[in-house]
CSV table of C-alpha atoms in Angstrom, one decimal:
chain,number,residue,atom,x,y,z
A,1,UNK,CA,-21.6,-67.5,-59.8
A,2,UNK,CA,-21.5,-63.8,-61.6
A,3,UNK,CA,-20.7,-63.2,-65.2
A,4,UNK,CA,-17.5,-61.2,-64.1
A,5,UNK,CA,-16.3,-64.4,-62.7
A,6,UNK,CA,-16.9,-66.9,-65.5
A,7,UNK,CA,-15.5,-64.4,-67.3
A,8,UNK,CA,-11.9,-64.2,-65.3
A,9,UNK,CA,-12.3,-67.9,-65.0
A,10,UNK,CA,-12.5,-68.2,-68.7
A,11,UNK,CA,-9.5,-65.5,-69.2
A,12,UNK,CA,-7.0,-67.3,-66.9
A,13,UNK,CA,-8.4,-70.9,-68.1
A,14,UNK,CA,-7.2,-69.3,-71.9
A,15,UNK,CA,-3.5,-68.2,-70.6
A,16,UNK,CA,-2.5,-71.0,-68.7
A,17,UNK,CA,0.8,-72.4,-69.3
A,18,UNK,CA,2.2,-75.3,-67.9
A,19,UNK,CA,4.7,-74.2,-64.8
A,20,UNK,CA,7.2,-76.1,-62.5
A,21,UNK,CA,5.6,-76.5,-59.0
A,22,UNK,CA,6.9,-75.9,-56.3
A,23,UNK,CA,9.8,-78.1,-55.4
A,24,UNK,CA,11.6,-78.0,-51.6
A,25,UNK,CA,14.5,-79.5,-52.9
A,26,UNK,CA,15.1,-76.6,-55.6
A,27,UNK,CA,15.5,-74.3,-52.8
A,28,UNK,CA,17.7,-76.3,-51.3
A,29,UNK,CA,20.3,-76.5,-54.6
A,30,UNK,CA,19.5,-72.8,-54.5
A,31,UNK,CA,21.1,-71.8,-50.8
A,32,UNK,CA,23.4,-75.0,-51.7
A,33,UNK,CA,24.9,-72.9,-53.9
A,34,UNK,CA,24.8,-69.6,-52.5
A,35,UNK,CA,26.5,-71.3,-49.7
A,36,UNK,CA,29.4,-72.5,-51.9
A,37,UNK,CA,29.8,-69.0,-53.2
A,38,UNK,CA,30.0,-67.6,-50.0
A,39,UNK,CA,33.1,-70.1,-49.4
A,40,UNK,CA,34.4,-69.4,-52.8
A,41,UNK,CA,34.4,-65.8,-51.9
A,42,UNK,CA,35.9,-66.3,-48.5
A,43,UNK,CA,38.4,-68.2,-49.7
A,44,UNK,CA,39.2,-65.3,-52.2
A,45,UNK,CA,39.5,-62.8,-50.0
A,46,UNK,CA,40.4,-64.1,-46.8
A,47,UNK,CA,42.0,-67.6,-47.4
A,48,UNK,CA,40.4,-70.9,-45.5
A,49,UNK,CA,42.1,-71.7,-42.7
A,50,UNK,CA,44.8,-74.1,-43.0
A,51,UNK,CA,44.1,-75.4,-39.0
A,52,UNK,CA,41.1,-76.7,-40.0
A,53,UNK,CA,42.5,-79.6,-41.8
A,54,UNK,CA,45.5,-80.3,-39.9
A,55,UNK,CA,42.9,-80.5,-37.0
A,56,UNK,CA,44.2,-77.7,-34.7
A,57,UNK,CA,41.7,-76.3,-34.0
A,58,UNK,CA,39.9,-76.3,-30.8
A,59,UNK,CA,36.7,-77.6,-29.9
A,60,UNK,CA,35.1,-74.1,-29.4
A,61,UNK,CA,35.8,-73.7,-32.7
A,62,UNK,CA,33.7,-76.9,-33.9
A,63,UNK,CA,30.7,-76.3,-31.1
A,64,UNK,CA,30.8,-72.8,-32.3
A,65,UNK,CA,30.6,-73.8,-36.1
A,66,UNK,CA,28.5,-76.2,-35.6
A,67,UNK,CA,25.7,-74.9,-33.7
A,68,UNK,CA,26.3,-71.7,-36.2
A,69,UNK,CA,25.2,-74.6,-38.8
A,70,UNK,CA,22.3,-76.0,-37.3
A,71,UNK,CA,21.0,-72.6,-36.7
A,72,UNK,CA,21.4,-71.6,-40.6
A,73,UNK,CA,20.2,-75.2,-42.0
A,74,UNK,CA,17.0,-75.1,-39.5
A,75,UNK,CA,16.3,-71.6,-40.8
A,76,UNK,CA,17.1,-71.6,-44.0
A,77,UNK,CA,14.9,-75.0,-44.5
A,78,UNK,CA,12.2,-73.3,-42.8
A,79,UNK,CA,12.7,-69.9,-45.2
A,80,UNK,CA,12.6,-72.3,-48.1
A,81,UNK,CA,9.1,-73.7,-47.0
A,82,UNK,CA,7.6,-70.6,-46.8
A,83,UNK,CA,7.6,-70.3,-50.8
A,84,UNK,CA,4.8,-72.7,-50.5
A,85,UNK,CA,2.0,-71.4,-48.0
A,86,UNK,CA,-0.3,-74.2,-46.3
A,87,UNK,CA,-2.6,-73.7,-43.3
A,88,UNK,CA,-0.6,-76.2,-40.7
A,89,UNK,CA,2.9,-75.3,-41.6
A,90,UNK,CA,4.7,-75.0,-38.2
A,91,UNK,CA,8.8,-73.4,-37.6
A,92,UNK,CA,9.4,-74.5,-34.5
A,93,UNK,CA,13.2,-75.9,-35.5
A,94,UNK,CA,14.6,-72.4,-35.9
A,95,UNK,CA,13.4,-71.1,-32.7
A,96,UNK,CA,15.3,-73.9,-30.6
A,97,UNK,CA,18.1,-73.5,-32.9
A,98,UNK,CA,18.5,-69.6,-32.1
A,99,UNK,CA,18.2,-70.2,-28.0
A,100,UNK,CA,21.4,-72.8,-28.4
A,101,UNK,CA,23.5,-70.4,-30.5
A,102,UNK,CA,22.5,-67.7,-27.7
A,103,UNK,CA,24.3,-69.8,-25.4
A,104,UNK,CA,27.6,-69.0,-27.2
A,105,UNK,CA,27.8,-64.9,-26.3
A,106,UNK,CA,26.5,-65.8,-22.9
A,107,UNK,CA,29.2,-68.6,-22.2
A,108,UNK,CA,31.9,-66.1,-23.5
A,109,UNK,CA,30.7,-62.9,-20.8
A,110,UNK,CA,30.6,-65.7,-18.0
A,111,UNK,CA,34.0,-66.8,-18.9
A,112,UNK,CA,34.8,-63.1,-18.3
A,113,UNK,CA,33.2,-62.9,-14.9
A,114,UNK,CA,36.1,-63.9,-12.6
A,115,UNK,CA,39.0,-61.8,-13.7
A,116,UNK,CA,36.6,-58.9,-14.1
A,117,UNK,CA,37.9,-58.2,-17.6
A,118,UNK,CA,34.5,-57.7,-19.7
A,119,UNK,CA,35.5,-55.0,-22.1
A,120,UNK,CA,38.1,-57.6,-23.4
A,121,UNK,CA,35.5,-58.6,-25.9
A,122,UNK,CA,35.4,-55.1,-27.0
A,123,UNK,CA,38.9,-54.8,-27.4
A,124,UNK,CA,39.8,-57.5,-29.6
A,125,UNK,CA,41.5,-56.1,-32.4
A,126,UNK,CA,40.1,-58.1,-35.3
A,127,UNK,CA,36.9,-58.4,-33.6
A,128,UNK,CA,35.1,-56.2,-35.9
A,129,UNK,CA,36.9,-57.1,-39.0
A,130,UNK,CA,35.3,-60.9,-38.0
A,131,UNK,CA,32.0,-59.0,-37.6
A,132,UNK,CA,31.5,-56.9,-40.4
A,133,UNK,CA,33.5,-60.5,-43.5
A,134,UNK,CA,31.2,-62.1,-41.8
A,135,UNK,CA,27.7,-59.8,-41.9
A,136,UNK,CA,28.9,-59.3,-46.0
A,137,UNK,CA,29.2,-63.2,-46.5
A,138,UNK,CA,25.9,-63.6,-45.5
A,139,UNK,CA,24.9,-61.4,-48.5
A,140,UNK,CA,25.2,-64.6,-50.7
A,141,UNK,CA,22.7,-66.7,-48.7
A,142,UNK,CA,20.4,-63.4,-48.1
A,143,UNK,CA,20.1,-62.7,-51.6
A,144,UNK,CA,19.5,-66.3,-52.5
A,145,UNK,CA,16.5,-66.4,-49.9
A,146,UNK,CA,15.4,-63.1,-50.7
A,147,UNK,CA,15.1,-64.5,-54.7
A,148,UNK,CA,13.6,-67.7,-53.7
A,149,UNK,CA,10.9,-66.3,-51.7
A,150,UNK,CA,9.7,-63.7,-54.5
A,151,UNK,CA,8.8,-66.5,-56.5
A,152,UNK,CA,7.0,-68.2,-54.0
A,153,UNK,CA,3.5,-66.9,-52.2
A,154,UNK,CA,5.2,-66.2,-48.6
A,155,UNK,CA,2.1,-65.3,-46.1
A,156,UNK,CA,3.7,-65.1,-43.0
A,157,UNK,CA,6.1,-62.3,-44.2
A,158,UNK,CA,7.5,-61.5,-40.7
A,159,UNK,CA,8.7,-65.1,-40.1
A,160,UNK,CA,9.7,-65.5,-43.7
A,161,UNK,CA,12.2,-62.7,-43.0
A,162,UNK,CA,13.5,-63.6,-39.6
A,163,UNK,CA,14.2,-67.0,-41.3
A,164,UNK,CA,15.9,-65.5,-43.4
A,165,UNK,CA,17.9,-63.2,-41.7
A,166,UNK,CA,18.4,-65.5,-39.6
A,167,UNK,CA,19.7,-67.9,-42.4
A,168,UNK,CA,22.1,-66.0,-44.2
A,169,UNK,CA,23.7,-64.7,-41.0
A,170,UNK,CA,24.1,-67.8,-39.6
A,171,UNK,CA,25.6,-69.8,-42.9
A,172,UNK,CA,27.4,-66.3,-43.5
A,173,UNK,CA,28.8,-66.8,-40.1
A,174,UNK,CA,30.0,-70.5,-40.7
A,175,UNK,CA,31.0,-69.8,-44.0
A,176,UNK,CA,33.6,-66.7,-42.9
A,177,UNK,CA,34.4,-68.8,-40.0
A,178,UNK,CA,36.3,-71.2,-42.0
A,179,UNK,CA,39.0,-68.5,-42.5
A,180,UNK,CA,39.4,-67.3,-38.8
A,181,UNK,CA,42.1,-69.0,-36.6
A,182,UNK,CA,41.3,-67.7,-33.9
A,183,UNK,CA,39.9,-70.0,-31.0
A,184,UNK,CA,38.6,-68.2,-28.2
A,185,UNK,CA,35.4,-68.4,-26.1
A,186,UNK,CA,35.4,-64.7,-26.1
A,187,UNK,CA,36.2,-64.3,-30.0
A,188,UNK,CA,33.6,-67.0,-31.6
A,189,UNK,CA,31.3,-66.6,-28.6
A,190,UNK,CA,30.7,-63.0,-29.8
A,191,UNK,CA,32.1,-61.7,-33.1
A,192,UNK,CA,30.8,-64.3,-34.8
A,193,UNK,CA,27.4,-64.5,-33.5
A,194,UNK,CA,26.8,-60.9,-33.5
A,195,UNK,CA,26.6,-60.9,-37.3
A,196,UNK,CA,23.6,-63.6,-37.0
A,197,UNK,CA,21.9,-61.5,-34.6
A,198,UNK,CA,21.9,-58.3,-37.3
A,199,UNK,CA,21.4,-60.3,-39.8
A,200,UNK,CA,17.8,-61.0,-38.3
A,201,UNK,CA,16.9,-58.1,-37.4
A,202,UNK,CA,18.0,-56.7,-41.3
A,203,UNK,CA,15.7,-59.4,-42.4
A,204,UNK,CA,13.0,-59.1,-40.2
A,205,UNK,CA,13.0,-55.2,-41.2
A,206,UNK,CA,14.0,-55.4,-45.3
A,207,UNK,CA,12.3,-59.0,-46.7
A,208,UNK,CA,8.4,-58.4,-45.8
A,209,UNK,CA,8.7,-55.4,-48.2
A,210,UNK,CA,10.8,-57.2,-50.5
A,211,UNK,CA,8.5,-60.5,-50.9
A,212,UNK,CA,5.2,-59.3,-50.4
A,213,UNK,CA,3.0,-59.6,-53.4
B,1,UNK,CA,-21.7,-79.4,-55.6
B,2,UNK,CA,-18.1,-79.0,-53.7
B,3,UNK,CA,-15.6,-81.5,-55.2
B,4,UNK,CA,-13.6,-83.3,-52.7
B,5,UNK,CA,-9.9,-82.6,-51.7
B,6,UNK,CA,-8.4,-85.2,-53.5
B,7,UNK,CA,-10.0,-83.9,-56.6
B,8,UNK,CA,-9.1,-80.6,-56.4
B,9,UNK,CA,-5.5,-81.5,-55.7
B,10,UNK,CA,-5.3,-84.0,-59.0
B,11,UNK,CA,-7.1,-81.0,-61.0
B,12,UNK,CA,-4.3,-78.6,-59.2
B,13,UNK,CA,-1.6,-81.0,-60.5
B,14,UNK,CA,-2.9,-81.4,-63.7
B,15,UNK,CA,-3.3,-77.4,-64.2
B,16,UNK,CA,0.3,-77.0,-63.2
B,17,UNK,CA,0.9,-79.4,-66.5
B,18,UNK,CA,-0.7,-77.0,-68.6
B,19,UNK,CA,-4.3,-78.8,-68.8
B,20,UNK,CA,-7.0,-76.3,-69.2
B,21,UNK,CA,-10.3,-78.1,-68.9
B,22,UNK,CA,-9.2,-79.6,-65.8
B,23,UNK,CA,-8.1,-75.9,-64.7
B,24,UNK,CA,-11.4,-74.2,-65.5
B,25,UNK,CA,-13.2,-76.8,-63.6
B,26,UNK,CA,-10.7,-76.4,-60.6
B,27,UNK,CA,-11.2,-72.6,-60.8
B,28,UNK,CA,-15.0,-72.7,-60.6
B,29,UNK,CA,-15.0,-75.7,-57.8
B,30,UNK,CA,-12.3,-72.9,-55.6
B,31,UNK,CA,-14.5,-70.3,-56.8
B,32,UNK,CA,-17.7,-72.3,-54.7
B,33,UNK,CA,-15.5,-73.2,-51.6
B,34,UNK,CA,-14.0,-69.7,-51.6
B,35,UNK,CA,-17.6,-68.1,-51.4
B,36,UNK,CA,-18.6,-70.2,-48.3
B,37,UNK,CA,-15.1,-69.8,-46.3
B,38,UNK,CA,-15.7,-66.2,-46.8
B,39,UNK,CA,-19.4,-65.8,-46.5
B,40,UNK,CA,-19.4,-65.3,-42.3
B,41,UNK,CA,-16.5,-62.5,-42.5
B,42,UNK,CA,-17.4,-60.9,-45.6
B,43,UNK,CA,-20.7,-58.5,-46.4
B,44,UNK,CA,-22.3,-60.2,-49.3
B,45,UNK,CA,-21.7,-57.1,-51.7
B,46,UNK,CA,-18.1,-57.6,-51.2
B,47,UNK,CA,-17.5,-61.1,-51.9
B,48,UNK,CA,-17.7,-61.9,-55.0
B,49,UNK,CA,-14.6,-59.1,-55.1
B,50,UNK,CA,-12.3,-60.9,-52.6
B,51,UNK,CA,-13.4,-64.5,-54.5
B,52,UNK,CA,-11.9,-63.0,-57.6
B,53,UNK,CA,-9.4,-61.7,-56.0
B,54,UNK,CA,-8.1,-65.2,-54.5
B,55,UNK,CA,-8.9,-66.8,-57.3
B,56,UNK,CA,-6.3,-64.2,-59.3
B,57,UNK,CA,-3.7,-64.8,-56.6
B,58,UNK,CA,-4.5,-68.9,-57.7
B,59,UNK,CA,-3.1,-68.2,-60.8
B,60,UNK,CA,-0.4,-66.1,-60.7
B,61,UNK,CA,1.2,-68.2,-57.8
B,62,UNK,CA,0.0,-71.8,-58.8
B,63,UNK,CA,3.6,-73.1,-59.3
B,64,UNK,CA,3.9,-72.4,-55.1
B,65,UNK,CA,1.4,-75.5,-54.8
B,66,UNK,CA,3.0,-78.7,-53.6
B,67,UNK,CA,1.7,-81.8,-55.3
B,68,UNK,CA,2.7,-84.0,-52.4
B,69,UNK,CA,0.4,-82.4,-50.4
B,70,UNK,CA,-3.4,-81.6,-49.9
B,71,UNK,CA,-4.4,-78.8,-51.9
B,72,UNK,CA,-7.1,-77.0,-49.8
B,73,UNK,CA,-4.6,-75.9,-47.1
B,74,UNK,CA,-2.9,-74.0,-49.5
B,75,UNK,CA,-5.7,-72.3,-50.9
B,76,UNK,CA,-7.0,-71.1,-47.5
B,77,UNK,CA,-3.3,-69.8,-46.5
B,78,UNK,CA,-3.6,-68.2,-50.1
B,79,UNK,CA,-7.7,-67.2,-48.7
B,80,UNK,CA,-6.3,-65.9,-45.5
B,81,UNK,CA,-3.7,-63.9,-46.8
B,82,UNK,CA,-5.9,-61.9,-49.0
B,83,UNK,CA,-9.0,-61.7,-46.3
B,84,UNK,CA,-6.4,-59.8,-44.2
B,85,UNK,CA,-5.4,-57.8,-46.8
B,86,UNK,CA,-8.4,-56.5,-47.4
B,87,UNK,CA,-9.8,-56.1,-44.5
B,88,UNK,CA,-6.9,-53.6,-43.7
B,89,UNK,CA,-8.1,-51.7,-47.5
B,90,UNK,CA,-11.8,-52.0,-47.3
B,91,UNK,CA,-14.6,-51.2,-45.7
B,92,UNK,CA,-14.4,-47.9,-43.8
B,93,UNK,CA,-18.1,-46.8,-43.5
B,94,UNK,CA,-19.6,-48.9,-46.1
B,95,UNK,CA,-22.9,-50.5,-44.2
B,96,UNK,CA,-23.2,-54.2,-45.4
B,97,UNK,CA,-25.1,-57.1,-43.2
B,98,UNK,CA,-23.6,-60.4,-43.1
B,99,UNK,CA,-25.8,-64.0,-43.9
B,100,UNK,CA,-26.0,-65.7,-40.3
B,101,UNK,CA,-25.4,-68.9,-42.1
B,102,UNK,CA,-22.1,-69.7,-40.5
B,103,UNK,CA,-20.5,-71.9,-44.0
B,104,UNK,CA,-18.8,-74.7,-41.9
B,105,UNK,CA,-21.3,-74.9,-38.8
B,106,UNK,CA,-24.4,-75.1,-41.2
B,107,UNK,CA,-22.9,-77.8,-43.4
B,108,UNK,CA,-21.0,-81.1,-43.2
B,109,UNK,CA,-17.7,-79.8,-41.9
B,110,UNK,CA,-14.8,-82.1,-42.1
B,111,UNK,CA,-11.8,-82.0,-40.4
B,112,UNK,CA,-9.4,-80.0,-43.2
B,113,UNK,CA,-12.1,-77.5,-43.3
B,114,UNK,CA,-12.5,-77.1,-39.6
B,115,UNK,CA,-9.0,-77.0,-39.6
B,116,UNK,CA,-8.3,-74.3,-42.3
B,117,UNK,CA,-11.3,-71.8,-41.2
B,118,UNK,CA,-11.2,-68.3,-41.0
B,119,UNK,CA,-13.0,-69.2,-37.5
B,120,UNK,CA,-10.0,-70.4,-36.2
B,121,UNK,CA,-7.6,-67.0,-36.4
B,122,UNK,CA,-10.4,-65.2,-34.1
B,123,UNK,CA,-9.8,-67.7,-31.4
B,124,UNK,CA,-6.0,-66.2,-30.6
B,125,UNK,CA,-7.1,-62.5,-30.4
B,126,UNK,CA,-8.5,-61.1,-27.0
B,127,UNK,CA,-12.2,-60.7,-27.5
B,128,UNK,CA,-11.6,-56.5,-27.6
B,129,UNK,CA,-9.8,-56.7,-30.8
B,130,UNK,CA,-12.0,-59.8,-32.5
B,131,UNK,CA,-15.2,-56.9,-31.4
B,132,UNK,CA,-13.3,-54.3,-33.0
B,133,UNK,CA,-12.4,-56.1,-36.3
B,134,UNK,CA,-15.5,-57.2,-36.7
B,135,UNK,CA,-18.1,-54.2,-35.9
B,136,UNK,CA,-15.9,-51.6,-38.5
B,137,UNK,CA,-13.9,-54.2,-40.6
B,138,UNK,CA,-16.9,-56.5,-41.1
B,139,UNK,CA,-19.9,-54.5,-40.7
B,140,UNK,CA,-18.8,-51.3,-41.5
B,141,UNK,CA,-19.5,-49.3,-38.8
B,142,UNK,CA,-17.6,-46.3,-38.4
B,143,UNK,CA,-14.7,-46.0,-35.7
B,144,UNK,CA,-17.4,-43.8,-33.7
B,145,UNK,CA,-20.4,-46.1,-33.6
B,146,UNK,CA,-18.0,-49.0,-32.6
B,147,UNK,CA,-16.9,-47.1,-29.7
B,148,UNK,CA,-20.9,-46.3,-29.0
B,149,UNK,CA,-21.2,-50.0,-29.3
B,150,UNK,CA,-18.5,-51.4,-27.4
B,151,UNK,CA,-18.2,-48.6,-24.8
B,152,UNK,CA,-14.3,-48.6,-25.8
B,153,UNK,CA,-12.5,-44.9,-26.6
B,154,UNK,CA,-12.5,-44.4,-30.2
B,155,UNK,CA,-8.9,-44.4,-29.9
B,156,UNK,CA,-9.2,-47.6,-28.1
B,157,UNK,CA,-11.3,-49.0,-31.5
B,158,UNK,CA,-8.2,-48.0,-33.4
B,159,UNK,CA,-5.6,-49.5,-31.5
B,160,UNK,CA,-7.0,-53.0,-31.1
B,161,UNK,CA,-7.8,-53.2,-35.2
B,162,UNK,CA,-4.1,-52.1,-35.3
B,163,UNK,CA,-3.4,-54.7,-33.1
B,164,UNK,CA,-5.7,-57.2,-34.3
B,165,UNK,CA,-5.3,-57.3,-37.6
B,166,UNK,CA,-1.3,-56.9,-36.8
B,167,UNK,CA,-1.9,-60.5,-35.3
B,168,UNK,CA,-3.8,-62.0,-37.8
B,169,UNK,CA,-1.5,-61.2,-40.2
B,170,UNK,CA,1.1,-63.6,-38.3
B,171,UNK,CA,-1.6,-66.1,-37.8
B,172,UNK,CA,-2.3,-66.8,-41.4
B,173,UNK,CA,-1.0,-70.2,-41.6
B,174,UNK,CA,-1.9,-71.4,-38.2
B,175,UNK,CA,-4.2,-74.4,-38.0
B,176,UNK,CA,-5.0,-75.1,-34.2
């Protein structure tokens, strides 16, 4: 061993302090509670959906919601893991997660298909309104993710920001969707899934630079 | 001596709590297993750098350890992370000969070291790249005498160190 290193040994032995290590479950209570901010702030600006409770709404709405869900929880557990880096760490959950949520835009242009009317998705009227509450909602979740990770030792910085892209578009997504009544294959199916798909890409573009160290 | 994984993960824990003999000790016992994971991908005048350089990235990011679970796999992410790093820095016609001594053939290698090795990432890039990487990355040959070598275009040379080290960044915390 060389002087220089006994000597940083000796230097880093001196400052150590004690610290919290990492904890999963920390990031969890984290996006927990970006989550519930991002309903607070729906609810503030929007309004939640009064349907919801007196259960009329229709089961697009819940399959839509719900895979939405999966697709943010899978991602955003997987995001929250890569704080920690470990040789054997595997993300498979978000992957499968993404290819049943892509199900939803393709069921909505097949639905389309018979009558011919495929630029009906483009001209619903609230469309974009549902696509760009729903991109800024995810905000919460992204910057909660974005936080968590630069005090964690990501290593694979590309998948750390697809996850969480991926995450705060898809919990964005659900979290918006709580105050949209509308129903349709051809409304959920796109307008809110779209978001979820920028949302990735933003991630996979902005968090490498943001969390690398 | 290399201390065990069990040990290294109870000094690891116990460093987190603030305990300083038991930190200097885990420091120097990384310090050893650093130097031979690195030894067969890093010219000897260069290694001691990228030890220290790991073993920096230890302690500003030892709260990212996880106490529930083995503590060597997360210093070789931590390892593999910085190897890539600097092999994208480093290098460029500096002339440096690698020991043959390959660290995990030549001694009693167990299956979390096996598992972890820098070995391991070469496997998933096409033999082009893995040539390129090593001949200019590794031994520091210039981007001309690795095309001499190779009989690949020395714009070829560039592209698959691009490419390859592109890769091996995403591979960092694969294991099989």
């Amino acid at each position: 061993m060389t002087r220089d290193r006994d000597s940083i040994i000796a230097a880093m032995t001196e400052e150590l302090t004690p610290v919290r290590g990492f904890r999963y479950g920390d990031g969890v209570i984290l996006v927990s509670f970006a989550l519930f901010l991002s309903v607070l702030g729906v609810a503030y600006v929007n309004g939640l959906w009064s349907g919801i409770v007196k259960v009329e709404a229709a089961p697009f709405f819940w399959i839509t919601n719900g895979l939405l869900l999966l697709l943010g929880l899978a991602s955003a557990s997987a995001a929250i893991a890569a704080a920690s880096p470990y040789v054997g760490n595997r993300h498979d959950a978000p992957r499968w997660a993404t290819a049943m949520v892509g199900v939803l835009p393709l069921a909505a242009l097949i639905s389309l298909l018979p009558d011919g009317h495929g630029m009906a998705i483009v001209e619903d009227p609230v469309g974009i309104h549902c696509f760009t509450h729903a991109l800024a909602t995810s905000s919460f979740t992204g910057a909660a993710l974005i936080l968590w990770l630069r005090r964690g030792a990501p290593v694979s910085l590309n998948l750390a920001g697809w996850h969480a892209g991926l995450a705060a578009g898809a919990l964005g997504a659900v979290a918006y969707g709580l105050s949209c009544p509308l129903n349709a294959v051809t409304h959920l199916g796109v307008w809110h899934v779209l978001p979820v798909a920028l949302a990735a890409v933003i991630g996979r573009l902005a968090v490498p630079r943001l969390v690398s160290w | 001596m290399i201390a065990e994984e069990a040990t290294l993960a109870r000094l690891m824990a116990a460093a987190q709590e603030g305990d300083k003999p038991a930190y200097n000790v885990l420091l120097s016992e990384a310090g050893m297993w650093l130097e031979r994971y690195f030894r067969r991908r890093v010219p000897p005048h260069q290694l001691d750098d990228l030890v220290q350089d790991v073993l920096l990235a230890l302690h500003h990011k030892r709260a990212t350890y996880d106490v529930t679970r083995p503590f060597l796999p997360w210093l070789a992410a931590i390892a593999r992370y910085r190897w890539v790093d600097h092999l994208r820095k480093v290098y460029k016609h500096e002339s440096g000969q690698l020991e043959d001594n390959d660290a995990f053939e030549d001694s009693h290698e167990d299956v979390v070291e096996a598992r972890v090795s820098l070995e391991r990432l070469f496997v998933h890039l096409p033999e082009s790249q893995v040539e390129a990487i090593e001949l200019v990355k590794i031994e520091g040959l210039s981007i001309k005498e690795a095309s001499e070598r190779t009989g690949q275009s020395e714009s070829l040379v560039k592209v698959n160190i691009h490419r390859g080290l592109k890769k091996l960044s995403a591979l960092v915390e694969k294991a099989d």
